[in-house]
Amino acid sequence: MKAIWKIYTKDISTIFKNYAACIVILALCILPSLYAWFNIKASWDPYGKSATSGIKVGVVNEDQGASLNGKEINIGDTVVDELKKNTQLGWQFISKEQAENELENENIYAYITIPSEFSANLTSIVGAEIKKGTIRYTVNEKMNAIAPKLTDKGVTSLQQTLSETVVETVSDTILKVGKEVGADLENQIPNITEAYNKLVEIQSHFTEINQTVKEGETSLVKIKTLLADVNDKLPKITSLLTTSTGLASNLQTFLTTAKQSSDQIAPVIETELTTMKAYSDGITDKLSALSASGSLSSEQMMSEIKTVSTQANYLKSDVDTLLPLLTRLNNLSTKNPFAEQIKRLETASEKLATLTATLDDIYSRMETGEINVLEALNRAITTQQAISNALDKVREGLSGSVKSKLDQIFFQSYSAAEGAVTLFKDAEAKLPQVSEALKKASKGIKKGEKGITFANEALPKAETLIDTLVEKMKAVNDKNGLEELVNLLKVDVTKRSDFLSNPVTIEEEKIYPIANYGTGMTPFYTVLSLWVGILLLLSILTVDAHGEYRPYQVYIGKLMLFGTIAMIQALIVSLGDLYLLKITCKHPVVFVAVNLLTGLSFAIIVYGLVSVLGNVGKVIGIILLVLQVAGSGGTFPVQLTPVFFQRLNPFLPFTYCISLNREAVGGIVRDILVKDMVVIAIYVIAFILFALFLKGPINNLLKGFVRRFHESGLGE
């Protein structure tokens, strides 16, 4: 032990006594930190708006616009206005010729072209022939490897924004038409009610008239007075019938307009059902793929199950949103045309709740290993297939029939209104006959018995006509039916339009959040700098000790020196990460501690290789550096690397040292922390034993080789 301590203290003393050695060691302590700090700072926010706004993308707008329900719309101009407010990329608004020239000369990375028929195609959803809108995207991939990926992301984001804008614009226009029709109908309800009440009032007077005629048999004076009263009211009846005829015609016009609104609403409902069915089939495919896959790890399987559960919840939300709309439409007709589809949607909603509960149960029980995943997934697939079948039957049941069923609802009201118009006109045509009958009744007073007999014959005809008219008006004046129709057409346009353009919302929840990209890259660059640091140390400082020492004494004595400097390097880089770069670190003390452990571990590994194998050990250290940069999963997920690196990953020290750093930065999971420390301890023990037992024999074996190499004059 004395010899070991002597080697160590002699080296330390030399460092402090020799200013050149002191400067070199100081530089070696700081250099790895600079390597880490500059790389972390450069990676702080590489995809932020301030960084990507310098990537220029041309925008060529050739859209000629379109007309939707009498309203001029130019979606291309809307896109340009939105992009002018968007700083995600450096948008350049130029002509077609300029765009081609700028792209060819590498002044811009890409350009998008909005064609002349863009608005016309997007608004064709309300017409017979539907065409999708197309934006042409032209990119120069020769300029840079990463820039095209950023421009692709910008165009994808633009596509999503455009889809939402188009759906919102079209649905908003359609629903506004329905609202206006509903408002017109609501204004007519008081007039229809007033006409009906007037007719009922007239109807009530016929009992009095008939009674009076009967009494006229005994009192001609009373009959004369009564007939005079009837003659006075006859002009009012004529005026009321004329007004009622006009109101019934207005009602027909309104119902025709409402039917046109249904022509626009029906495709939207059918499209939503098709979308839900496609979404449901996607869930079925996902579950089937999970059931068939045997290569996924438990963690991957749990993640996929959680994703499918979330998708099922979104689908249930869509189904639950569509149900009230179909229910209200169904209640407008006594025939309940949508009753069967509503029951199937309710069944689908219940089974979706069962599916999400099953998936959540699988997820929670997989955490404890208490479930046969395949058997449980098969149950979930059976449930999902039932859901898909239910949605498919709803879609097939309504496919092409939503419009016809809505037409039936409006047809009932239209038929009633048409009958009322006919009766009003017929009654209006027959009023002269009623007047003539009353005149004859008046003459009958003078003729005595003969006149009263004629009045008894004429009055029942007039009464029958009014009774028929009241009965028809009662059907038209049904407040419940009219109010339901008005409420449906006057729904909140903004809410309906927002639902159609954004039927699904995503709520993001982060566990162990990382503040920025620089903080996320800190574990990799910190660990990498410590490996580079020990390589630099071993490239400059000797692993031999002057004097007569045994191999194990030299090994341990020099290890203490290299370990001390490596830990100083780790301390400097760790404190710099925390207080110079100000990374977001959940456990700063643990962060410093794990980096001290990492620095010491790397010193033991790399120093052990060089101490035993000499220059060959340095080469192995560099090779390990290259392999670990690619295979440790420090930057890209290891699953994205070639199979060779995926298989190599569990055997690399970087893998566990980076993992330890991530635990300190993002949040500690005890099992991961313990596993990583155990693996690192195994590496440390293995390399210590390797050096202690093999340093002497291998050094002796390589003496001749080393001497000959020095004699060549090519080495130090």
XYZ file of C-alpha atoms in Angstrom:
716
model
C 0.000 0.000 0.000
C 2.976 2.288 0.731
C 4.232 1.933 -2.825
C 0.821 2.685 -4.258
C 0.463 5.806 -2.144
C 3.995 6.869 -3.101
C 3.197 6.677 -6.809
C 0.022 8.700 -6.318
C 1.502 11.423 -4.075
C 4.557 11.753 -6.312
C 2.340 12.422 -9.344
C 0.233 14.957 -7.434
C 3.338 16.686 -6.103
C 4.806 16.874 -9.610
C 1.666 18.541 -10.908
C 1.795 21.296 -8.294
C 5.571 21.808 -8.507
C 5.848 21.933 -12.285
C 3.878 24.875 -13.708
C 3.800 23.340 -17.215
C 2.326 20.107 -15.876
C -0.139 22.117 -13.803
C -1.315 24.080 -16.861
C -1.700 20.911 -18.940
C -3.691 19.126 -16.209
C -5.870 22.202 -15.708
C -6.571 22.327 -19.444
C -7.374 18.602 -19.457
C -9.854 19.158 -16.608
C -11.651 21.989 -18.433
C -11.565 20.848 -22.088
C -14.208 18.072 -21.751
C -16.551 20.585 -20.108
C -16.226 22.988 -23.032
C -17.013 20.138 -25.420
C -20.216 19.335 -23.505
C -21.295 22.936 -22.891
C -20.950 24.120 -26.501
C -22.861 21.105 -27.833
C -25.648 21.393 -25.239
C -26.027 25.141 -25.888
C -26.110 24.556 -29.648
C -28.879 21.977 -29.117
C -30.916 24.155 -26.747
C -33.833 24.858 -29.127
C -32.863 23.790 -32.673
C -36.440 23.594 -33.943
C -37.809 26.703 -32.257
C -39.469 29.474 -34.249
C -36.451 31.740 -33.863
C -34.293 29.019 -35.444
C -36.579 27.745 -38.216
C -37.888 31.164 -39.306
C -34.694 31.546 -41.349
C -35.661 28.578 -43.553
C -37.292 30.246 -46.559
C -40.306 28.654 -48.239
C -42.082 30.278 -51.190
C -45.885 30.676 -51.391
C -47.573 31.044 -54.802
C -51.302 31.875 -54.629
C -53.206 31.408 -57.910
C -56.636 30.744 -56.325
C -59.521 32.364 -58.243
C -62.042 31.913 -55.407
C -65.565 30.448 -55.465
C -69.178 31.224 -54.499
C -70.898 29.310 -51.686
C -74.606 29.980 -51.097
C -74.255 33.429 -52.650
C -71.170 34.286 -50.603
C -67.814 34.869 -52.291
C -65.027 32.795 -50.719
C -61.291 32.743 -51.494
C -59.593 30.168 -49.298
C -56.234 30.807 -50.973
C -56.282 34.405 -49.675
C -57.188 33.072 -46.236
C -54.177 30.744 -46.345
C -51.874 33.619 -47.282
C -53.259 35.800 -44.459
C -52.659 33.011 -41.942
C -49.137 32.339 -43.189
C -48.245 36.028 -42.866
C -48.944 35.681 -39.146
C -47.029 32.361 -38.950
C -43.326 32.519 -38.012
C -42.684 28.775 -37.996
C -40.878 29.099 -41.349
C -39.648 32.041 -43.432
C -42.629 32.294 -45.816
C -41.926 34.232 -49.060
C -45.009 35.392 -51.016
C -43.902 35.422 -54.649
C -45.042 34.632 -58.195
C -44.752 31.258 -59.891
C -41.810 32.368 -62.053
C -39.959 33.824 -59.060
C -40.512 30.642 -57.053
C -39.092 28.403 -59.773
C -36.070 30.654 -60.235
C -35.383 31.049 -56.476
C -35.645 27.292 -55.890
C -33.383 26.481 -58.819
C -30.743 28.932 -57.546
C -31.059 27.592 -53.955
C -32.320 30.869 -52.484
C -35.335 29.061 -50.992
C -35.660 25.466 -49.804
C -39.153 24.775 -51.198
C -42.341 26.424 -52.386
C -46.052 25.637 -52.302
C -48.534 26.445 -55.065
C -52.221 27.105 -54.350
C -53.928 26.325 -57.722
C -56.629 28.472 -59.343
C -59.428 25.951 -58.660
C -58.496 25.491 -54.969
C -61.571 27.211 -53.415
C -63.937 25.720 -56.017
C -62.754 22.180 -55.245
C -62.912 22.611 -51.477
C -66.470 24.004 -51.534
C -67.666 21.220 -53.847
C -68.685 19.271 -50.728
C -72.113 20.936 -50.918
C -72.510 19.976 -54.576
C -73.109 16.764 -56.486
C -69.487 16.182 -57.536
C -66.992 16.404 -54.662
C -63.342 17.242 -55.406
C -60.464 17.487 -52.965
C -58.328 20.603 -52.785
C -54.709 20.096 -53.841
C -51.652 22.136 -52.869
C -48.501 21.422 -54.879
C -45.337 21.204 -52.779
C -41.986 21.487 -54.558
C -38.759 20.958 -52.562
C -35.037 21.050 -53.351
C -33.657 18.167 -51.268
C -30.120 18.679 -52.562
C -29.578 21.824 -50.470
C -29.604 20.256 -46.983
C -30.428 16.942 -45.275
C -32.509 18.344 -42.394
C -34.185 21.400 -43.951
C -36.600 19.344 -46.142
C -37.855 17.578 -42.999
C -38.642 20.961 -41.420
C -40.412 22.220 -44.547
C -42.365 18.935 -44.715
C -43.492 19.536 -41.136
C -44.590 23.086 -42.019
C -46.611 21.904 -45.031
C -48.218 19.108 -42.983
C -49.248 21.671 -40.360
C -50.634 23.862 -43.155
C -52.659 20.928 -44.506
C -54.255 20.343 -41.088
C -55.085 24.048 -40.707
C -56.625 24.123 -44.184
C -58.778 21.054 -43.494
C -60.158 22.634 -40.337
C -60.778 25.953 -42.154
C -62.655 24.316 -45.037
C -64.893 22.195 -42.799
C -65.614 25.187 -40.586
C -66.429 27.452 -43.558
C -68.727 24.992 -45.329
C -70.535 23.794 -42.202
C -70.912 27.367 -40.945
C -72.582 28.389 -44.229
C -74.930 25.400 -44.279
C -75.959 25.800 -40.655
C -76.533 29.542 -41.071
C -79.065 28.791 -43.834
C -80.904 26.484 -41.447
C -80.867 29.130 -38.724
C -82.314 31.786 -41.030
C -85.092 29.413 -42.119
C -85.834 28.629 -38.485
C -86.081 32.346 -37.668
C -88.569 32.888 -40.538
C -90.728 30.015 -39.328
C -90.642 31.322 -35.763
C -91.947 34.709 -36.984
C -94.891 32.986 -38.720
C -95.996 30.950 -35.690
C -98.043 33.837 -34.091
C -99.913 34.468 -37.391
C -100.747 30.772 -37.797
C -101.965 30.609 -34.196
C -104.095 33.749 -34.608
C -105.770 32.387 -37.772
C -106.534 29.123 -36.013
C -108.032 30.914 -32.978
C -110.260 33.034 -35.248
C -111.620 29.964 -36.994
C -112.318 28.267 -33.656
C -114.172 31.382 -32.545
C -116.307 31.335 -35.709
C -116.928 27.640 -35.249
C -118.266 28.256 -31.773
C -120.874 30.685 -33.131
C -122.574 28.072 -35.326
C -124.171 26.425 -32.317
C -125.669 29.759 -31.460
C -126.828 30.321 -35.048
C -128.464 26.909 -35.285
C -130.213 27.402 -31.971
C -131.451 30.761 -33.095
C -132.842 29.355 -36.350
C -134.715 26.748 -34.358
C -136.091 29.384 -32.079
C -137.056 31.340 -35.182
C -139.782 28.910 -35.773
C -141.498 30.511 -32.805
C -140.049 34.001 -33.105
C -139.407 35.454 -36.585
C -138.171 38.667 -34.986
C -135.307 36.870 -33.243
C -134.377 35.147 -36.491
C -134.260 38.448 -38.333
C -131.946 39.930 -35.678
C -129.698 36.852 -35.707
C -129.404 36.824 -39.484
C -128.460 40.479 -39.415
C -125.690 39.617 -36.928
C -124.432 36.819 -39.197
C -124.421 39.139 -42.197
C -122.320 41.619 -40.200
C -119.704 38.927 -39.399
C -119.534 37.497 -42.907
C -117.020 40.146 -44.204
C -114.741 39.330 -41.258
C -114.879 35.657 -42.174
C -114.005 36.494 -45.774
C -111.048 38.625 -44.648
C -109.861 35.923 -42.230
C -109.966 33.205 -44.903
C -107.968 35.389 -47.275
C -105.365 35.965 -44.535
C -105.272 32.259 -43.644
C -104.744 31.283 -47.282
C -101.737 33.615 -47.441
C -100.308 32.227 -44.184
C -100.636 28.634 -45.394
C -98.887 29.539 -48.661
C -96.072 31.175 -46.635
C -95.811 27.989 -44.589
C -95.441 25.954 -47.805
C -92.666 28.271 -48.982
C -90.887 27.953 -45.625
C -91.110 24.161 -45.647
C -89.654 24.084 -49.164
C -86.711 26.205 -47.926
C -86.307 23.967 -44.868
C -86.221 20.917 -47.127
C -83.337 22.528 -49.079
C -81.521 22.988 -45.770
C -81.962 19.275 -45.083
C -80.349 18.560 -48.472
C -77.241 20.323 -47.149
C -77.284 18.802 -43.644
C -77.750 15.180 -44.800
C -74.300 14.810 -46.509
C -72.589 16.166 -43.396
C -74.270 13.496 -41.202
C -73.380 10.718 -43.675
C -69.771 11.942 -43.897
C -69.482 11.953 -40.075
C -70.786 8.347 -39.940
C -68.255 7.259 -42.601
C -65.444 8.946 -40.628
C -66.491 7.222 -37.373
C -66.641 3.831 -39.140
C -63.154 4.328 -40.609
C -61.846 5.393 -37.182
C -63.446 2.290 -35.614
C -61.866 0.017 -38.258
C -58.512 1.618 -37.449
C -58.942 0.646 -33.772
C -59.860 -2.911 -34.816
C -56.741 -3.160 -37.000
C -54.588 -1.787 -34.179
C -55.909 -4.380 -31.688
C -55.477 -7.189 -34.235
C -51.904 -6.083 -34.893
C -51.172 -6.070 -31.147
C -52.670 -9.539 -30.772
C -50.606 -10.876 -33.673
C -47.342 -9.245 -32.583
C -45.010 -11.318 -30.516
C -41.995 -9.021 -30.600
C -43.260 -6.126 -28.527
C -41.935 -5.682 -25.020
C -44.301 -5.338 -22.089
C -43.661 -1.589 -21.926
C -44.347 -1.193 -25.648
C -47.491 -3.299 -25.417
C -48.737 -1.199 -22.477
C -48.049 2.016 -24.386
C -49.926 0.755 -27.462
C -52.892 -0.389 -25.314
C -53.036 3.034 -23.645
C -53.062 4.691 -27.089
C -55.916 2.439 -28.322
C -57.882 3.186 -25.124
C -57.511 6.923 -25.774
C -58.665 6.460 -29.395
C -61.706 4.485 -28.223
C -62.614 7.335 -25.842
C -62.373 9.818 -28.728
C -64.645 7.595 -30.873
C -67.173 7.342 -28.016
C -67.179 11.153 -27.765
C -68.025 11.383 -31.506
C -70.849 8.834 -31.160
C -72.267 10.606 -28.077
C -72.193 13.934 -29.968
C -74.104 12.571 -32.986
C -76.799 10.792 -30.891
C -78.677 13.967 -29.678
C -78.831 15.365 -33.228
C -80.389 12.163 -34.654
C -82.747 11.945 -31.649
C -84.111 15.440 -32.247
C -84.586 14.747 -35.948
C -86.302 11.459 -35.071
C -88.747 13.180 -32.683
C -89.988 15.481 -35.472
C -91.917 12.594 -37.038
C -94.454 10.208 -35.505
C -92.927 7.437 -37.668
C -89.542 7.734 -35.879
C -87.434 7.085 -39.031
C -84.097 7.081 -37.171
C -85.146 4.915 -34.187
C -83.240 1.784 -35.296
C -79.999 3.691 -36.020
C -80.250 5.511 -32.668
C -80.479 2.162 -30.818
C -77.408 0.898 -32.680
C -75.455 4.059 -31.878
C -76.445 3.697 -28.206
C -75.226 0.078 -28.361
C -71.947 1.228 -29.935
C -71.527 3.853 -27.189
C -72.114 1.253 -24.440
C -69.664 -1.192 -26.015
C -67.067 1.574 -26.445
C -67.354 2.221 -22.702
C -66.885 -1.526 -22.130
C -63.886 -1.572 -24.505
C -62.094 1.331 -22.780
C -62.758 -0.246 -19.392
C -61.341 -3.567 -20.666
C -58.234 -1.906 -22.120
C -57.653 0.123 -18.962
C -58.007 -3.089 -16.912
C -55.489 -4.855 -19.198
C -53.088 -1.931 -18.793
C -53.329 -1.819 -14.971
C -53.056 -5.609 -14.614
C -50.107 -5.797 -17.012
C -48.231 -3.529 -14.615
C -48.403 -6.286 -12.014
C -48.102 -9.155 -14.536
C -51.483 -10.629 -13.547
C -53.008 -11.063 -17.001
C -52.701 -13.181 -20.122
C -52.350 -10.367 -22.661
C -53.324 -12.438 -25.715
C -56.533 -13.745 -24.144
C -57.478 -10.278 -22.866
C -56.741 -8.674 -26.243
C -58.939 -11.257 -27.977
C -61.813 -10.237 -25.680
C -61.164 -6.591 -26.534
C -61.063 -7.431 -30.259
C -64.434 -9.226 -29.985
C -65.933 -6.131 -28.329
C -64.390 -3.803 -30.939
C -65.666 -5.960 -33.799
C -69.165 -5.665 -32.348
C -68.683 -1.879 -32.251
C -67.495 -1.809 -35.883
C -70.476 -3.999 -36.921
C -72.899 -1.675 -35.128
C -71.391 1.443 -36.747
C -71.327 -0.309 -40.131
C -75.047 -1.154 -39.817
C -75.803 2.450 -38.853
C -73.810 3.718 -41.818
C -75.454 1.204 -44.194
C -78.877 1.954 -42.752
C -78.422 5.691 -43.282
C -76.257 5.564 -46.421
C -78.111 7.585 -49.026
C -81.273 7.615 -46.852
C -80.680 10.521 -44.432
C -81.965 12.981 -47.007
C -85.014 10.840 -47.883
C -85.964 10.429 -44.214
C -85.619 14.152 -43.566
C -87.743 14.711 -46.692
C -90.445 12.472 -45.179
C -90.492 14.590 -42.014
C -90.897 17.804 -43.976
C -93.358 16.127 -46.372
C -95.862 15.476 -43.566
C -95.953 19.148 -42.597
C -95.947 20.189 -46.261
C -98.943 17.910 -47.015
C -100.879 19.351 -44.090
C -100.110 22.895 -45.243
C -101.061 22.015 -48.824
C -104.394 20.607 -47.634
C -105.005 23.744 -45.618
C -104.350 25.959 -48.644
C -106.790 23.903 -50.715
C -109.461 24.082 -48.003
C -108.930 27.799 -47.439
C -109.321 28.472 -51.148
C -112.327 26.181 -51.380
C -113.903 27.854 -48.369
C -113.169 31.274 -49.806
C -114.844 30.207 -53.075
C -117.869 28.919 -51.195
C -118.360 31.983 -49.000
C -120.550 33.636 -51.646
C -122.746 30.559 -51.381
C -122.930 31.056 -47.614
C -123.834 34.709 -48.167
C -126.469 33.745 -50.678
C -127.854 31.178 -48.251
C -128.143 33.845 -45.556
C -129.917 36.202 -47.951
C -132.360 33.511 -48.814
C -132.826 32.895 -45.105
C -133.686 36.572 -44.670
C -136.241 36.341 -47.435
C -137.546 33.261 -45.721
C -138.493 35.374 -42.746
C -141.027 37.111 -44.930
C -142.172 33.809 -46.310
C -142.546 32.319 -42.839
C -142.194 28.612 -42.524
C -140.655 28.189 -45.958
C -137.752 30.586 -45.253
C -136.854 29.043 -41.895
C -136.809 25.564 -43.463
C -134.356 26.799 -46.115
C -132.093 28.329 -43.413
C -132.002 25.030 -41.532
C -130.740 23.360 -44.740
C -128.118 25.995 -45.675
C -126.518 26.605 -42.265
C -125.288 23.002 -41.683
C -123.335 23.175 -44.970
C -121.544 26.309 -43.836
C -120.865 24.760 -40.434
C -119.403 21.611 -42.013
C -117.083 23.719 -44.147
C -115.771 25.668 -41.126
C -115.359 22.474 -39.042
C -113.211 20.891 -41.780
C -111.112 24.037 -42.029
C -110.538 24.123 -38.231
C -109.479 20.469 -38.199
C -106.846 21.026 -40.918
C -105.547 24.191 -39.246
C -105.162 22.288 -35.979
C -102.629 19.937 -37.668
C -100.669 22.900 -39.037
C -100.815 24.734 -35.685
C -99.262 21.800 -33.737
C -96.892 23.827 -31.520
C -94.740 20.901 -30.421
C -93.862 19.894 -33.987
C -93.205 23.455 -35.155
C -91.168 24.368 -32.084
C -89.042 21.219 -32.430
C -88.340 22.127 -36.056
C -87.522 25.729 -35.133
C -85.204 24.637 -32.295
C -83.363 22.225 -34.577
C -82.815 24.851 -37.280
C -81.883 27.581 -34.779
C -79.145 25.629 -33.000
C -75.987 27.490 -32.097
C -74.205 27.775 -35.472
C -70.799 28.387 -33.856
C -70.935 25.240 -31.710
C -72.147 23.006 -34.554
C -69.570 24.436 -36.958
C -66.786 24.009 -34.386
C -67.821 20.381 -33.804
C -67.708 19.549 -37.515
C -64.291 21.185 -38.020
C -62.785 19.832 -34.771
C -64.681 16.666 -33.743
C -61.713 15.386 -31.698
C -59.485 17.231 -29.229
C -56.226 15.900 -27.813
C -55.256 16.430 -24.196
C -51.528 15.989 -23.667
C -50.176 14.787 -20.343
C -46.432 14.636 -19.728
C -44.728 12.528 -17.097
C -41.173 13.482 -16.181
C -41.318 16.608 -18.404
C -38.113 18.007 -19.930
C -38.069 21.804 -20.264
C -36.206 22.049 -23.573
C -34.187 20.140 -26.147
C -30.883 21.284 -24.645
C -31.786 19.800 -21.267
C -32.840 16.593 -23.021
C -29.436 16.335 -24.748
C -27.469 17.114 -21.550
C -27.106 13.447 -20.391
C -25.633 12.374 -23.739
C -23.160 15.231 -24.205
C -22.105 15.181 -20.538
C -21.334 11.448 -20.618
C -19.658 11.767 -24.032
C -17.426 14.600 -22.789
C -16.258 12.491 -19.819
C -15.220 9.629 -22.115
C -13.435 12.100 -24.409
C -11.808 13.627 -21.320
C -10.277 10.357 -20.119
C -9.079 9.592 -23.670
C -7.321 12.983 -23.726
C -5.752 12.259 -20.343
C -4.398 8.907 -21.497
C -3.125 10.420 -24.738
C -0.969 12.934 -22.871
C -0.139 11.401 -19.479
C 1.857 8.202 -19.093
C 0.487 5.077 -17.459
C 3.962 3.964 -16.338
C 5.652 4.773 -13.014
C 9.396 5.438 -12.684
C 10.962 3.078 -10.206
C 10.862 -0.535 -9.214
C 7.221 -1.389 -8.593
C 5.097 -4.404 -9.050
C 2.482 -4.254 -11.871
C -0.519 -4.099 -9.504
C 1.143 -1.243 -7.554
C 1.645 0.756 -10.744
C -1.911 0.028 -11.828
C -3.555 1.145 -8.585
C -1.244 4.121 -8.036
C -1.842 5.534 -11.515
C -5.554 4.678 -11.321
C -5.832 6.944 -8.287
C -4.340 9.818 -10.336
C -6.517 9.283 -13.403
C -9.593 8.704 -11.231
C -8.973 11.960 -9.339
C -8.612 14.029 -12.528
C -11.632 12.271 -14.148
C -13.796 13.151 -11.124
C -12.583 16.770 -11.286
C -13.612 16.816 -14.961
C -17.030 15.389 -14.002
C -17.470 17.977 -11.219
C -16.649 20.884 -13.545
C -18.953 19.747 -16.361
C -21.806 18.959 -13.936
C -21.667 22.308 -12.154
C -21.379 24.102 -15.496
C -24.483 22.305 -16.790
C -26.404 23.368 -13.696
C -25.201 26.926 -13.102
C -23.775 28.173 -16.425
C -26.239 26.635 -18.855
C -28.977 26.480 -16.190
C -30.460 23.202 -17.368
C -33.707 22.118 -15.716
C -32.656 19.341 -13.326
C -35.018 17.698 -10.857
C -32.280 16.244 -8.644
C -29.113 18.400 -8.960
C -27.224 16.656 -6.130
C -27.890 13.238 -7.680
C -26.888 14.679 -11.064
C -23.457 15.681 -9.758
C -23.061 12.360 -7.916
C -23.876 10.163 -10.935
C -21.455 12.142 -13.105
C -18.698 11.697 -10.507
C -19.476 7.970 -10.637
C -19.479 8.074 -14.458
C -16.110 9.857 -14.598
C -14.538 7.375 -12.181
C -16.055 4.392 -14.057
C -14.742 5.620 -17.412
C -11.298 6.162 -15.860
C -11.276 2.565 -14.595
C -12.422 1.185 -17.978
C -10.266 3.197 -20.377
C -7.201 3.378 -18.079
C -7.458 -0.381 -17.537
C -7.379 -0.973 -21.311
C -4.394 1.343 -21.865
C -2.532 0.133 -18.761
C -2.769 -3.491 -19.878
C -2.696 -3.176 -23.682
C -0.780 0.057 -24.222
C -1.520 1.838 -27.519
C -3.822 -0.984 -28.505
C -5.942 -0.030 -25.472
C -6.131 3.568 -26.746
C -7.385 2.313 -30.100
C -9.989 0.161 -28.364
C -11.068 3.203 -26.326
C -11.594 5.211 -29.535
C -13.480 2.327 -31.161
C -15.699 2.066 -28.094
C -16.322 5.816 -28.336
C -17.544 5.486 -31.929
C -19.727 2.455 -31.147
C -21.254 4.075 -28.072
C -22.093 7.346 -29.829
C -24.139 5.385 -32.372
C -25.462 2.566 -30.198
C -26.212 4.080 -26.800
C -29.527 5.706 -27.736
C -28.278 9.032 -26.433
C -29.693 11.022 -29.357
C -31.975 8.972 -31.594
C -33.996 6.108 -30.058
C -31.945 2.927 -30.332
C -34.940 1.311 -32.093
C -34.236 3.574 -35.089
C -30.644 2.356 -35.434
C -29.495 -0.743 -37.400
C -30.002 -4.144 -35.781
C -26.263 -4.370 -34.982
C -26.448 -1.338 -32.670
C -29.747 -2.485 -31.141
C -28.107 -5.743 -30.096
C -24.951 -3.974 -28.940
C -26.836 -1.397 -26.848
C -27.285 -3.457 -23.624
C -23.505 -4.091 -23.424
C -22.323 -0.449 -23.674
C -21.313 1.586 -20.583
C -22.781 4.727 -22.209
C -26.251 3.134 -22.141
C -26.340 2.985 -18.353
C -24.428 6.193 -17.611
C -26.763 8.209 -19.871
C -29.750 6.511 -18.230
C -28.442 7.502 -14.772
C -28.102 11.115 -15.943
C -31.660 11.096 -17.287
C -33.001 9.840 -13.981
C -31.328 12.766 -12.205
C -32.487 15.328 -14.788
C -36.098 14.212 -15.340
C -37.090 12.300 -12.228
C -35.932 9.159 -10.479
C -37.467 5.730 -10.949
C -35.831 3.646 -8.236
C -35.734 0.366 -10.173
C -34.008 1.987 -13.161
C -31.526 3.800 -10.928
C -30.575 0.608 -9.057
C -30.303 -1.450 -12.269
C -28.000 1.116 -13.923
C -25.736 1.361 -10.870
C -25.499 -2.426 -10.586
C -24.482 -2.764 -14.260
C -21.872 0.013 -13.928
C -20.532 -1.666 -10.779
C -20.163 -4.909 -12.755
C -18.163 -3.055 -15.439
C -15.930 -1.459 -12.800
C -15.239 -4.733 -10.975
C -14.656 -6.601 -14.241
C -12.083 -4.077 -15.519
C -10.308 -3.844 -12.156
C -9.940 -7.640 -12.056
C -8.912 -7.654 -15.726
C -6.111 -5.134 -15.072
C -4.915 -6.606 -11.750
C -4.528 -10.142 -13.081
C -3.438 -9.486 -16.670
C -1.358 -6.291 -16.511
C 1.880 -8.056 -15.610
C 1.635 -10.993 -18.039
C 0.406 -8.941 -21.013
C 2.893 -6.107 -20.405
C 5.718 -8.667 -20.442
C 4.277 -10.254 -23.561
C 4.088 -6.930 -25.390
C 7.516 -5.578 -24.338
C 9.198 -6.724 -27.552
C 6.400 -5.350 -29.700
C 6.456 -1.991 -27.939
C 10.262 -1.733 -28.203
C 10.240 -2.483 -31.912
C 7.497 0.065 -32.464
C 9.509 2.779 -30.700
C 12.571 1.852 -32.731
C 10.585 2.509 -35.898
C 10.586 6.216 -35.027
C 6.880 6.499 -35.804
C 5.663 6.521 -32.179
C 6.495 8.448 -28.998
